Coordinates of C-alpha atoms and ligand atoms in Angstrom, one line a residue:
M1 CA 98.4 165.0 127.8
C2 CA 99.3 164.1 125.1
G3 CA 102.5 162.3 124.2
I4 CA 106.2 161.9 126.1
V5 CA 109.4 161.5 124.4
G6 CA 112.8 161.1 126.1
Y7 CA 116.2 159.4 125.6
I8 CA 119.6 158.9 126.9
G9 CA 122.7 157.8 125.0
K10 CA 125.5 158.3 123.2
R11 CA 123.7 159.8 120.0
E12 CA 122.2 163.6 119.3
A13 CA 119.3 163.2 121.2
A14 CA 117.3 166.4 119.3
P15 CA 116.8 164.8 115.7
L16 CA 116.0 161.3 118.1
L17 CA 113.5 163.5 120.1
L18 CA 111.6 165.2 117.5
A19 CA 111.2 161.2 115.8
G20 CA 109.5 159.9 118.3
L21 CA 107.7 163.4 118.5
H22 CA 106.3 162.3 115.3
R23 CA 106.1 159.6 115.7
L24 CA 103.0 160.3 118.4
E25 CA 101.1 163.0 116.2
Y26 CA 98.7 160.0 116.0
R27 CA 97.7 161.0 119.0
G28 CA 96.1 164.0 118.8
Y29 CA 97.7 168.0 120.2
D30 CA 98.3 171.1 120.1
S31 CA 101.8 172.1 120.6
A32 CA 105.2 170.3 120.7
G33 CA 108.7 171.1 122.8
I34 CA 111.8 169.4 123.9
A35 CA 114.6 169.8 126.5
L36 CA 118.0 168.5 126.3
Q37 CA 120.9 169.0 128.8
N38 CA 124.3 169.4 127.0
G39 CA 126.4 172.3 129.0
G40 CA 123.4 174.3 129.2
M41 CA 119.6 173.8 129.2
P42 CA 118.6 174.7 125.6
Y43 CA 115.0 174.1 125.3
L44 CA 111.9 174.4 121.8
K45 CA 108.5 174.7 122.6
Q46 CA 106.0 176.0 120.6
K47 CA 102.3 175.5 119.5
G48 CA 101.7 173.6 116.1
S49 CA 102.7 170.7 114.9
V50 CA 105.7 168.7 115.6
G51 CA 107.0 169.5 111.5
D52 CA 107.2 173.5 112.6
L53 CA 109.0 172.3 115.9
Q54 CA 111.6 170.4 113.3
K55 CA 111.5 173.7 111.0
T56 CA 112.9 175.5 114.3
Y57 CA 115.1 173.4 115.0
E58 CA 116.9 172.9 111.6
A59 CA 116.9 176.8 111.4
S60 CA 119.5 176.6 114.6
P61 CA 120.5 173.6 115.3
A62 CA 124.1 174.7 117.2
K63 CA 122.6 175.1 120.4
M64 CA 121.2 171.9 120.9
L65 CA 124.1 170.0 119.6
G66 CA 125.8 167.4 121.9
A67 CA 123.3 167.1 124.1
T68 CA 122.7 163.2 124.4
I69 CA 120.0 163.2 126.9
G70 CA 116.8 164.7 126.0
I71 CA 112.8 164.8 127.1
G72 CA 109.8 165.7 124.2
H73 CA 106.5 165.8 124.7
T74 CA 103.4 166.4 122.5
R75 CA 100.6 168.9 124.3
W76 CA 97.0 168.5 124.3
A77 CA 95.1 171.4 126.1
T78 CA 93.6 171.0 129.1
H79 CA 94.4 173.9 131.7
G80 CA 95.7 177.1 129.6
D81 CA 94.8 177.5 125.6
P82 CA 97.2 175.7 122.8
S83 CA 100.3 178.9 123.1
D84 CA 103.8 178.5 123.2
R85 CA 104.0 179.3 126.5
N86 CA 101.7 176.8 127.5
S87 CA 103.7 174.0 125.6
H88 CA 105.8 171.9 127.6
P89 CA 109.0 171.3 128.8
H90 CA 108.2 173.8 131.6
L91 CA 111.7 174.9 133.3
N92 CA 112.3 176.9 136.4
A93 CA 112.9 180.1 136.9
D94 CA 116.8 179.5 137.1
G95 CA 116.6 177.2 133.5
D96 CA 118.2 174.4 135.5
I97 CA 115.6 172.2 136.0
A98 CA 113.0 171.3 132.9
I99 CA 109.6 169.0 133.3
I100 CA 107.3 167.1 130.3
H101 CA 104.1 165.9 132.3
N102 CA 100.9 163.9 131.4
G103 CA 97.8 164.0 133.5
I104 CA 95.9 166.6 135.6
I105 CA 97.0 168.0 139.0
E106 CA 94.1 168.5 140.4
N107 CA 95.5 170.3 143.4
Y108 CA 97.2 172.6 141.3
S109 CA 95.8 175.8 141.9
L110 CA 96.3 175.5 146.3
V111 CA 100.2 174.8 145.0
K112 CA 100.3 177.2 142.8
Q113 CA 98.5 180.3 145.1
E114 CA 101.3 178.5 147.8
L115 CA 104.6 179.0 145.4
Q116 CA 103.1 182.2 144.2
A117 CA 102.8 183.7 147.9
E118 CA 106.8 182.6 148.4
G119 CA 107.7 184.4 145.7
Y120 CA 107.4 182.3 142.7
V121 CA 106.2 183.4 139.7
F122 CA 104.4 181.5 136.8
Q123 CA 105.4 181.0 132.9
S124 CA 102.5 179.3 131.8
D125 CA 98.3 178.6 132.7
T126 CA 98.9 174.9 132.8
D127 CA 98.8 172.8 136.0
S128 CA 101.4 170.8 134.6
E129 CA 104.1 174.1 135.6
V130 CA 103.7 174.1 139.6
L131 CA 105.3 170.1 139.3
V132 CA 109.0 172.4 137.5
Q133 CA 108.2 175.0 140.6
L134 CA 107.7 172.5 143.6
I135 CA 110.9 170.4 142.4
D136 CA 112.7 174.4 142.2
R137 CA 111.6 175.2 146.7
I138 CA 112.2 171.7 148.0
W139 CA 116.1 171.8 146.2
K140 CA 116.8 175.4 147.2
S141 CA 116.0 173.9 151.1
D142 CA 118.1 171.2 150.5
A143 CA 120.9 171.5 148.0
S144 CA 122.2 168.1 148.7
L145 CA 118.9 165.9 147.4
S146 CA 119.1 164.0 144.2
L147 CA 116.8 164.5 141.4
E148 CA 114.7 161.7 142.5
A149 CA 114.7 162.7 145.5
V150 CA 113.3 165.9 144.9
V151 CA 111.3 164.6 142.2
R152 CA 109.6 162.3 144.8
A153 CA 108.8 164.9 147.2
A154 CA 107.4 167.1 145.1
L155 CA 105.0 164.1 143.6
R156 CA 104.2 163.6 147.3
H157 CA 102.4 167.6 147.3
V158 CA 100.2 166.8 144.5
E159 CA 97.3 165.2 144.2
G160 CA 96.2 163.9 140.2
A161 CA 97.9 161.6 137.5
Y162 CA 100.7 162.2 136.0
G163 CA 103.5 160.6 133.3
L164 CA 106.2 163.1 133.9
C165 CA 109.6 162.8 133.2
A166 CA 112.3 165.5 135.0
I167 CA 116.0 166.4 133.6
S168 CA 118.2 168.8 135.6
L169 CA 121.7 170.2 135.2
R170 CA 121.7 169.9 139.2
D171 CA 122.3 166.6 139.3
P172 CA 123.3 166.2 135.6
G173 CA 123.2 162.8 133.3
K174 CA 119.9 161.1 134.0
I175 CA 116.0 161.0 133.5
V176 CA 114.0 160.6 136.6
V177 CA 110.6 159.3 134.9
A178 CA 107.2 159.0 137.1
R179 CA 104.1 157.4 136.7
K180 CA 100.5 157.4 138.0
G181 CA 97.5 157.5 135.7
S182 CA 99.2 158.3 132.9
P183 CA 101.5 155.1 130.8
L184 CA 105.3 155.3 130.6
V185 CA 107.5 152.8 129.2
I186 CA 111.2 152.6 129.0
G187 CA 112.8 151.0 125.8
I188 CA 116.1 149.6 126.7
G189 CA 118.8 149.6 124.1
E190 CA 122.5 149.2 124.0
G191 CA 124.2 151.9 125.8
E192 CA 120.9 153.7 125.7
Y193 CA 117.0 154.2 127.0
F194 CA 114.1 155.6 125.1
I195 CA 111.3 156.4 127.4
A196 CA 107.6 157.2 126.0
S197 CA 103.9 157.0 126.7
D198 CA 103.3 154.6 124.5
A199 CA 106.0 151.6 122.3
A200 CA 105.3 153.6 118.7
P201 CA 108.0 155.8 119.4
I202 CA 110.3 152.5 120.4
V203 CA 109.5 150.4 118.3
E204 CA 112.5 151.4 115.9
H205 CA 114.6 151.6 117.7
T206 CA 114.5 148.4 120.6
N207 CA 111.8 145.7 120.9
R208 CA 112.9 145.2 124.7
V209 CA 110.4 147.3 126.5
V210 CA 109.1 148.1 130.4
Y211 CA 106.0 149.2 131.2
L212 CA 105.6 151.1 134.3
S213 CA 103.0 150.7 136.4
D214 CA 100.9 153.5 138.9
G215 CA 102.8 154.6 141.4
E216 CA 106.2 154.1 140.1
M217 CA 109.1 155.7 139.5
A218 CA 112.5 155.0 137.9
V219 CA 115.9 156.6 137.6
I220 CA 118.0 156.4 133.7
T221 CA 121.0 156.9 133.1
R222 CA 123.5 155.7 130.3
S223 CA 124.4 152.9 132.3
G224 CA 121.4 151.3 133.9
Y225 CA 117.4 152.0 135.5
Q226 CA 116.2 151.4 138.9
V227 CA 112.6 151.3 139.6
R228 CA 110.9 152.4 142.7
T229 CA 107.8 152.9 143.9
I230 CA 107.0 156.5 144.7
E231 CA 107.6 155.6 148.2
N232 CA 110.7 154.8 147.2
V233 CA 110.9 150.9 147.6
A234 CA 112.9 149.1 145.2
M235 CA 111.5 147.2 142.5
E236 CA 112.4 144.8 140.0
K237 CA 110.5 145.1 136.6
D238 CA 110.2 142.0 133.8
V239 CA 111.2 142.8 130.4
V240 CA 108.5 142.5 127.9
E241 CA 109.5 142.0 124.2
L242 CA 107.0 144.0 121.6
D243 CA 105.1 142.2 119.0
F244 CA 104.7 145.2 116.5
S245 CA 106.3 146.3 113.9
L246 CA 107.4 149.8 112.2
E247 CA 106.0 148.8 109.1
K248 CA 102.7 147.5 111.1
I249 CA 102.6 152.1 111.6
E250 CA 103.1 153.5 108.9
K251 CA 101.0 154.6 105.8
G252 CA 101.6 151.9 104.1
G253 CA 101.1 153.6 100.7
Y254 CA 97.6 155.2 101.7
E255 CA 96.6 159.2 101.7
H256 CA 95.8 158.2 105.6
F257 CA 96.0 155.6 108.3
M258 CA 92.6 155.8 109.0
L259 CA 92.3 154.9 105.3
K260 CA 94.8 151.8 105.5
E261 CA 93.0 151.0 109.0
I262 CA 89.6 150.4 106.7
F263 CA 91.6 148.4 104.3
E264 CA 93.1 146.7 106.7
Q265 CA 89.7 145.2 108.2
P266 CA 89.4 142.2 106.2
A267 CA 92.8 141.1 107.0
V268 CA 92.8 142.4 110.8
M269 CA 89.8 140.5 110.6
H270 CA 91.3 137.0 110.1
D271 CA 93.9 138.3 112.6
V272 CA 91.3 138.6 115.7
M273 CA 89.7 134.6 114.9
R274 CA 93.4 133.1 113.8
G275 CA 93.3 130.1 115.9
R276 CA 90.3 131.0 117.9
V277 CA 87.2 130.4 116.1
R278 CA 86.8 126.8 115.3
S279 CA 83.9 126.3 112.8
D280 CA 84.7 122.9 112.4
E281 CA 84.4 121.4 116.1
G282 CA 81.8 124.2 116.3
R283 CA 84.2 125.5 119.7
V284 CA 85.1 129.1 120.3
V285 CA 89.1 129.2 122.2
L286 CA 89.4 132.3 123.9
G287 CA 92.6 131.6 125.7
G288 CA 92.6 134.4 128.2
I289 CA 89.8 133.7 129.7
E290 CA 90.0 130.3 129.7
D291 CA 90.2 129.7 133.2
Y292 CA 87.3 132.5 134.1
L293 CA 84.7 130.9 131.6
D294 CA 82.6 129.0 134.2
R295 CA 82.2 132.0 136.1
L296 CA 81.4 134.5 133.3
K297 CA 78.6 131.7 132.6
Q298 CA 77.6 132.1 136.2
A299 CA 77.3 135.8 136.1
K300 CA 73.7 137.0 137.3
R301 CA 74.7 140.4 135.3
I302 CA 77.3 141.0 132.8
V303 CA 77.9 145.5 132.5
I304 CA 79.8 146.7 130.0
C305 CA 81.9 149.8 130.5
A306 CA 83.6 151.9 127.8
C307 CA 84.0 155.4 126.1
G308 CA 83.0 156.4 122.5
T309 CA 83.6 153.6 119.7
S310 CA 84.5 151.3 122.0
W311 CA 80.9 152.0 123.8
H312 CA 79.2 151.6 120.8
A313 CA 80.6 148.1 120.4
G314 CA 80.0 147.7 123.8
L315 CA 76.5 148.1 122.9
I316 CA 76.5 145.5 120.1
G317 CA 77.7 143.2 123.2
E318 CA 74.3 143.8 124.7
Y319 CA 72.8 142.3 122.1
L320 CA 74.9 139.6 121.1
I321 CA 75.2 138.3 124.7
E322 CA 71.6 138.3 125.6
D323 CA 70.8 136.9 121.9
F324 CA 72.9 134.3 122.1
A325 CA 73.4 133.6 126.2
R326 CA 70.7 135.2 127.4
I327 CA 72.3 136.6 130.0
P328 CA 71.0 139.9 131.1
V329 CA 73.4 142.9 129.8
E330 CA 74.0 146.3 130.6
V331 CA 76.1 148.9 129.3
D332 CA 77.6 151.9 130.9
Y333 CA 79.0 155.1 130.1
A334 CA 82.3 154.0 131.8
S335 CA 82.2 157.9 133.2
E336 CA 78.8 157.4 134.6
F337 CA 79.9 154.2 135.8
R338 CA 82.3 155.1 137.8
Y339 CA 80.4 158.1 139.6
R340 CA 77.3 156.8 139.8
N341 CA 77.6 154.3 142.6
P342 CA 76.5 151.6 140.9
I343 CA 74.7 148.5 142.3
I344 CA 77.9 145.9 142.0
G345 CA 78.7 142.6 144.0
P346 CA 80.4 139.2 143.4
D347 CA 77.8 138.0 140.8
D348 CA 78.3 140.7 138.1
V349 CA 81.2 140.6 135.6
V350 CA 82.0 143.8 134.4
I351 CA 83.6 143.9 130.7
V352 CA 85.6 146.8 130.4
I353 CA 86.5 147.5 126.4
S354 CA 89.2 150.0 125.2
Q355 CA 91.7 150.5 122.2
S356 CA 94.2 152.1 124.0
G357 CA 93.7 150.2 127.2
E358 CA 94.7 153.8 128.8
T359 CA 91.3 155.4 128.7
A360 CA 90.9 157.3 132.1
D361 CA 86.9 157.1 132.7
T362 CA 87.5 153.1 131.3
L363 CA 90.2 152.5 134.1
A364 CA 87.9 154.1 136.9
A365 CA 85.5 151.7 136.0
L366 CA 87.6 148.9 135.8
R367 CA 89.3 149.9 139.5
A368 CA 85.5 150.6 140.9
A369 CA 84.2 147.7 139.8
K370 CA 87.0 145.5 141.5
E371 CA 86.4 147.5 144.3
K372 CA 82.9 146.5 144.7
G373 CA 83.7 142.9 144.3
A374 CA 82.7 142.6 141.0
M375 CA 84.7 139.9 138.4
V376 CA 86.4 142.2 135.7
M377 CA 87.3 141.5 132.0
G378 CA 88.5 143.4 129.4
I379 CA 89.0 143.5 125.7
C380 CA 91.8 145.7 124.4
N381 CA 93.9 146.1 121.5
V382 CA 96.7 147.5 122.8
V383 CA 99.1 144.6 124.6
G384 CA 100.1 145.0 128.3
S385 CA 98.1 148.2 128.4
T386 CA 97.2 149.3 131.8
I387 CA 93.8 148.0 131.7
A388 CA 95.0 145.0 129.6
R389 CA 97.1 144.3 133.4
E390 CA 94.8 145.0 135.8
T391 CA 91.3 143.2 134.4
M392 CA 91.0 139.6 135.7
C393 CA 91.0 138.0 132.9
G394 CA 90.5 139.6 129.0
I395 CA 90.5 139.5 125.2
Y396 CA 93.2 141.1 123.3
T397 CA 91.8 142.1 120.3
H398 CA 94.8 142.1 118.5
A399 CA 93.9 144.5 116.0
G400 CA 97.5 145.9 115.1
P401 CA 98.4 149.7 116.3
E402 CA 95.4 151.9 115.6
V403 CA 97.1 155.2 114.6
G404 CA 94.4 157.1 113.1
V405 CA 92.6 159.2 116.0
A406 CA 89.0 157.3 114.5
S407 CA 89.0 154.4 115.3
T408 CA 87.6 151.8 112.5
K409 CA 89.4 148.3 112.7
A410 CA 89.8 148.1 116.6
F411 CA 85.7 148.3 116.6
T412 CA 85.3 145.8 114.3
A413 CA 87.7 143.6 115.9
Q414 CA 85.6 144.7 119.0
V415 CA 82.8 143.4 117.7
I416 CA 84.1 139.9 116.4
V417 CA 85.5 139.2 120.0
L418 CA 82.3 140.1 121.9
Y419 CA 80.5 138.2 119.1
M420 CA 83.0 135.2 119.7
L421 CA 82.6 135.6 123.9
A422 CA 78.6 135.8 122.7
L423 CA 79.3 132.4 121.6
A424 CA 81.2 130.5 124.1
L425 CA 79.4 131.8 127.0
S426 CA 76.1 130.3 125.0
K427 CA 78.5 126.8 124.7
G428 CA 76.4 123.8 126.5
R429 CA 73.6 126.2 128.0
T430 CA 71.6 128.2 125.1
I431 CA 72.3 127.1 121.7
S432 CA 73.1 123.5 119.9
H433 CA 76.3 122.0 118.1
D434 CA 74.9 122.6 114.6
E435 CA 73.5 126.6 115.3
M436 CA 76.9 127.1 116.9
R437 CA 79.2 125.8 113.7
L438 CA 76.7 127.7 111.6
S439 CA 77.1 131.2 113.7
L440 CA 80.8 130.1 113.6
R441 CA 80.6 129.3 109.3
E442 CA 79.1 132.9 108.9
L443 CA 81.3 135.0 110.8
S444 CA 83.8 133.1 109.5
R445 CA 83.1 134.8 106.1
V446 CA 82.8 138.0 107.5
P447 CA 86.4 138.8 106.1
E448 CA 85.5 138.0 102.8
H449 CA 82.1 139.6 102.6
A450 CA 84.4 143.1 104.2
S451 CA 86.9 142.8 101.0
R452 CA 83.5 143.0 98.3
I453 CA 82.3 146.1 100.6
L454 CA 85.6 147.7 100.3
E455 CA 85.6 147.2 96.3
L456 CA 82.5 150.2 96.8
D457 CA 85.0 152.9 97.9
R458 CA 84.8 154.6 94.2
Q459 CA 80.7 154.9 94.4
I460 CA 80.7 156.0 98.3
Q461 CA 83.3 158.6 97.2
E462 CA 81.0 160.1 94.8
I463 CA 78.1 159.5 97.7
A464 CA 80.6 162.0 99.7
A465 CA 80.9 164.7 96.8
S466 CA 77.3 165.4 96.8
Y467 CA 77.1 165.6 100.6
K468 CA 80.2 167.2 101.0
D469 CA 78.8 170.4 102.0
A470 CA 76.0 169.5 104.1
R471 CA 75.8 171.0 107.8
N472 CA 74.0 168.5 109.7
F473 CA 73.4 164.5 109.4
L474 CA 71.2 161.6 110.9
Y475 CA 71.8 157.9 110.7
L476 CA 68.7 155.7 111.1
G477 CA 69.2 152.2 112.3
R478 CA 67.2 149.4 114.1
G479 CA 68.3 146.2 116.4
Y480 CA 71.7 145.8 116.3
N481 CA 72.6 148.0 113.2
F482 CA 71.0 151.0 115.4
P483 CA 74.7 151.2 117.6
V484 CA 76.4 151.2 114.2
A485 CA 74.1 154.0 113.4
L486 CA 75.1 156.0 116.6
E487 CA 79.2 154.6 115.4
G488 CA 78.3 156.4 111.6
A489 CA 77.0 159.2 113.7
L490 CA 80.6 160.3 116.2
K491 CA 82.8 158.9 113.1
L492 CA 81.1 161.9 110.7
K493 CA 81.3 164.1 113.3
E494 CA 85.0 163.9 114.9
I495 CA 86.7 164.3 111.4
S496 CA 84.4 166.0 109.6
Y497 CA 83.0 169.0 112.1
I498 CA 79.6 168.1 110.6
H499 CA 76.9 167.5 113.1
A500 CA 75.6 164.3 113.2
E501 CA 73.0 162.3 115.4
G502 CA 72.4 158.7 115.4
Y503 CA 68.9 157.4 116.7
P504 CA 66.6 154.1 117.1
A505 CA 65.3 154.6 113.2
A506 CA 61.9 154.2 115.4
E507 CA 63.0 157.0 117.6
M508 CA 62.6 159.4 114.9
K509 CA 58.3 160.4 115.2
H510 CA 59.5 161.3 118.6
G511 CA 61.9 164.4 117.6
P512 CA 64.2 164.2 115.0
I513 CA 61.5 164.3 112.5
A514 CA 61.1 167.8 113.3
L515 CA 64.5 168.5 111.8
I516 CA 64.0 166.7 108.4
D517 CA 63.6 169.0 105.2
E518 CA 65.8 168.9 101.8
D519 CA 68.9 169.8 103.7
M520 CA 68.7 166.9 105.8
P521 CA 70.8 163.8 105.0
V522 CA 69.9 160.8 106.6
V523 CA 71.8 157.6 106.5
V524 CA 69.3 154.7 107.2
I525 CA 70.5 151.4 107.9
A526 CA 67.9 149.1 105.9
T527 CA 69.3 145.8 105.2
R528 CA 67.1 142.7 105.1
D529 CA 66.4 141.3 109.1
S530 CA 63.3 141.2 111.2
S531 CA 62.5 144.9 111.1
Y532 CA 63.1 145.6 107.6
N533 CA 59.8 146.1 106.6
K534 CA 59.4 149.0 109.6
I535 CA 62.9 150.7 108.6
L536 CA 60.9 150.8 104.4
S537 CA 58.3 152.6 106.6
N538 CA 61.0 155.3 108.0
I539 CA 62.2 155.8 104.8
E540 CA 59.4 156.9 103.7
E541 CA 58.7 159.4 106.7
V542 CA 62.1 160.6 105.5
R543 CA 61.2 160.8 101.8
S544 CA 58.0 162.8 102.4
R545 CA 59.7 165.4 104.1
K546 CA 61.9 165.8 101.4
G547 CA 65.0 164.2 103.1
R548 CA 67.5 162.7 100.9
V549 CA 68.7 159.5 101.9
I550 CA 71.6 157.3 101.4
A551 CA 70.3 153.8 102.1
I552 CA 72.9 150.3 103.3
A553 CA 70.4 147.8 101.8
S554 CA 70.8 144.3 101.6
E555 CA 72.0 142.9 98.3
G556 CA 69.5 142.2 95.5
D557 CA 66.6 145.0 97.2
A558 CA 65.1 147.1 94.3
E559 CA 62.2 148.2 96.8
V560 CA 65.3 150.1 99.0
A561 CA 66.0 151.6 95.0
R562 CA 63.1 152.6 94.7
L563 CA 63.0 154.6 98.1
A564 CA 65.9 156.2 98.4
D565 CA 68.2 158.7 96.8
H566 CA 71.4 156.1 97.0
V567 CA 71.8 152.6 97.7
I568 CA 75.0 150.6 98.7
Y569 CA 74.7 147.6 98.4
I570 CA 77.0 145.0 101.2
P571 CA 76.3 141.2 101.1
Q572 CA 73.1 139.6 102.9
A573 CA 74.2 138.0 106.6
S574 CA 71.9 137.9 109.8
A575 CA 71.3 140.1 111.8
Q576 CA 74.2 139.7 114.6
I577 CA 77.0 139.4 111.7
M578 CA 75.6 142.5 109.8
P579 CA 77.2 145.5 112.1
L580 CA 80.3 143.7 111.1
L581 CA 79.4 144.8 107.5
T582 CA 77.0 148.1 107.4
V583 CA 80.3 150.4 109.5
I584 CA 83.0 149.9 106.3
P585 CA 80.1 151.9 104.6
L586 CA 79.6 154.4 107.3
Q587 CA 83.7 154.6 107.2
L588 CA 84.4 155.5 104.1
L589 CA 81.1 158.1 103.8
S590 CA 82.8 159.4 106.8
Y591 CA 86.2 159.5 105.7
H592 CA 85.9 160.5 102.0
I593 CA 83.3 163.9 103.3
A594 CA 86.3 164.6 105.5
T595 CA 88.7 165.1 103.2
L596 CA 87.8 166.3 100.6
R597 CA 86.7 169.1 103.1
G598 CA 90.4 169.3 103.6
C599 CA 90.0 168.7 107.5
N600 CA 93.2 166.3 108.6
V601 CA 91.6 162.4 109.3
D602 CA 94.2 161.3 111.0
R603 CA 94.2 164.3 113.5
P604 CA 91.3 166.0 113.9
R605 CA 90.4 169.3 115.2
N606 CA 90.5 168.9 119.9
L607 CA 90.5 165.3 119.9
A608 CA 93.5 162.8 121.4
K609 CA 93.9 159.0 120.0
S610 CA 94.0 158.0 124.0
V611 CA 92.0 160.1 126.5
T612 CA 94.0 159.6 129.5
V613 CA 92.6 162.4 131.8
E614 CA 89.2 162.8 132.8
Ligands
M6R701 O1 90.8 153.5 123.6 P1 89.2 153.6 123.9 O2 89.1 152.9 123.1 O3 89.3 153.1 125.5 O4 88.7 155.2 123.4 C1 87.6 155.7 123.9 C2 87.5 156.4 122.9 O5 88.2 157.7 123.8 C3 87.6 156.4 121.3 O6 87.0 155.4 121.0 C4 86.8 157.7 120.5 O7 85.6 157.7 120.5 C5 87.6 157.3 119.1 N1 88.0 158.6 118.2 C6 86.6 157.2 118.2 O8 86.7 157.4 117.3

């Protein structure tokens, strides 16, 4: 992990690689590096930011000059601490082969021991370095082999996941790439090619790309590219047109991507619904699942698998599908599902939810479900991502590229998709035509409500200022707002490093109440729904133990104002719609607390945007 770039063409490679690495910064990383090919194989790698690497390059660019081939990497430490020597690229002792690698080589320890026994000396603590040393060993045993042949042979020795790029002075003028479990995209320019782990570094150069699939390799030269399987069978790949612009991945005047993405939500909500929500006709059109809708409706059970924020969206999906469509739903962490030998069969539908479409655990859950014969449907944001391609059918969230590591607009887009799905599954079965029209009308009004909530930004910033030094936070919600409490707590902890926990409000008395005192701020989602009176009692319980309460309440609710220290009023809507509204103030609260504490909200420590390893 975490980001890969590569370039081969006629232009100076170093500035292009550095610009590409900047574009990948959103994924989260701790060190960065580049290796190039001119007469030699100059490289730079160090712990710290791409900006630091750029400064090192600018201090002495001469040795990099004239290189029109190169590879670059941002690393997110898994094996070996973040340090200069563990950064990629990794080179062999002769300094004439360089590799960068995303993923984890699971049998690296064994391979390393074998190589060490033969006299190989390792420069890093990483699993990745075994790849370059293996390539070196294979080449030393047969100098006539091509770079692609030695890479292929090396990959046969290893187990695990890889997105790999290799260059060498022994077979110059080409980049060899290979993929298993870690995404790689090739961008096709005019006499030049770009390689990246996602399309963000490519889109400013070309919108024509080829996505490699697992088990595929490519040899890229200035005059073309050839894709083969790892077993060396030639393949034809489709060239795909990217449909996102550079503007969409730039900050557009906001201080951080996260804030931009929070504020984009009303527009994103429109985009998710465009052409799909037909309130007047009382129907939802979901092209990606149309052919499978009957089978979905007949499911004995739906199992939703996801991680992190997408898992929270899945919990809301459970409530929505059970409420509207009356089909039993279970929600599982993808990481648990894949290892617990779940009882799944052809009568079940497994829905995987993923913003990136590349999360390793979610992908593994998808594959496990498929193996057991279940129908597998995806809800993904990134078009062409691995999960999107491996599911039988699916719905794109159309939230546009999400750059901030903390997921915001992707979450609301996922919930809207789940709401539309629940209604599509109900049609003709569990709700009347009029109920359908009403529910869709309510959904159509959500972007307008969201815009009004965003106007509360200043008030939320002021509340944030009072709590920025808190060491713990508790988030409480009931019913549809319980998963929102979990999401609010996750948002706060991941970007501000404040310990936060989400709980169903009624569970408080079974443990967390012991923690409540004047140093424990409690965020309570107390909108008017069937459990409103009960949640007021929960607020009383917090107050009587001197806890400070920040309440999210329905407009006009004077009762909550009497009990809470702060109230953030949001428009009233039905319980099913509420998560789409209540989450927005919580996103803003986390954002402001984190920025007031001086945290890097777009790139929180230790986190990656897309977790492509276990
Ligand atoms: O790309 P995915 O939706 O599969 O990612 C799942 C989680 O890694 C992700 O939601 C993570 O929890 C975010 N950092 C939350 O903000």
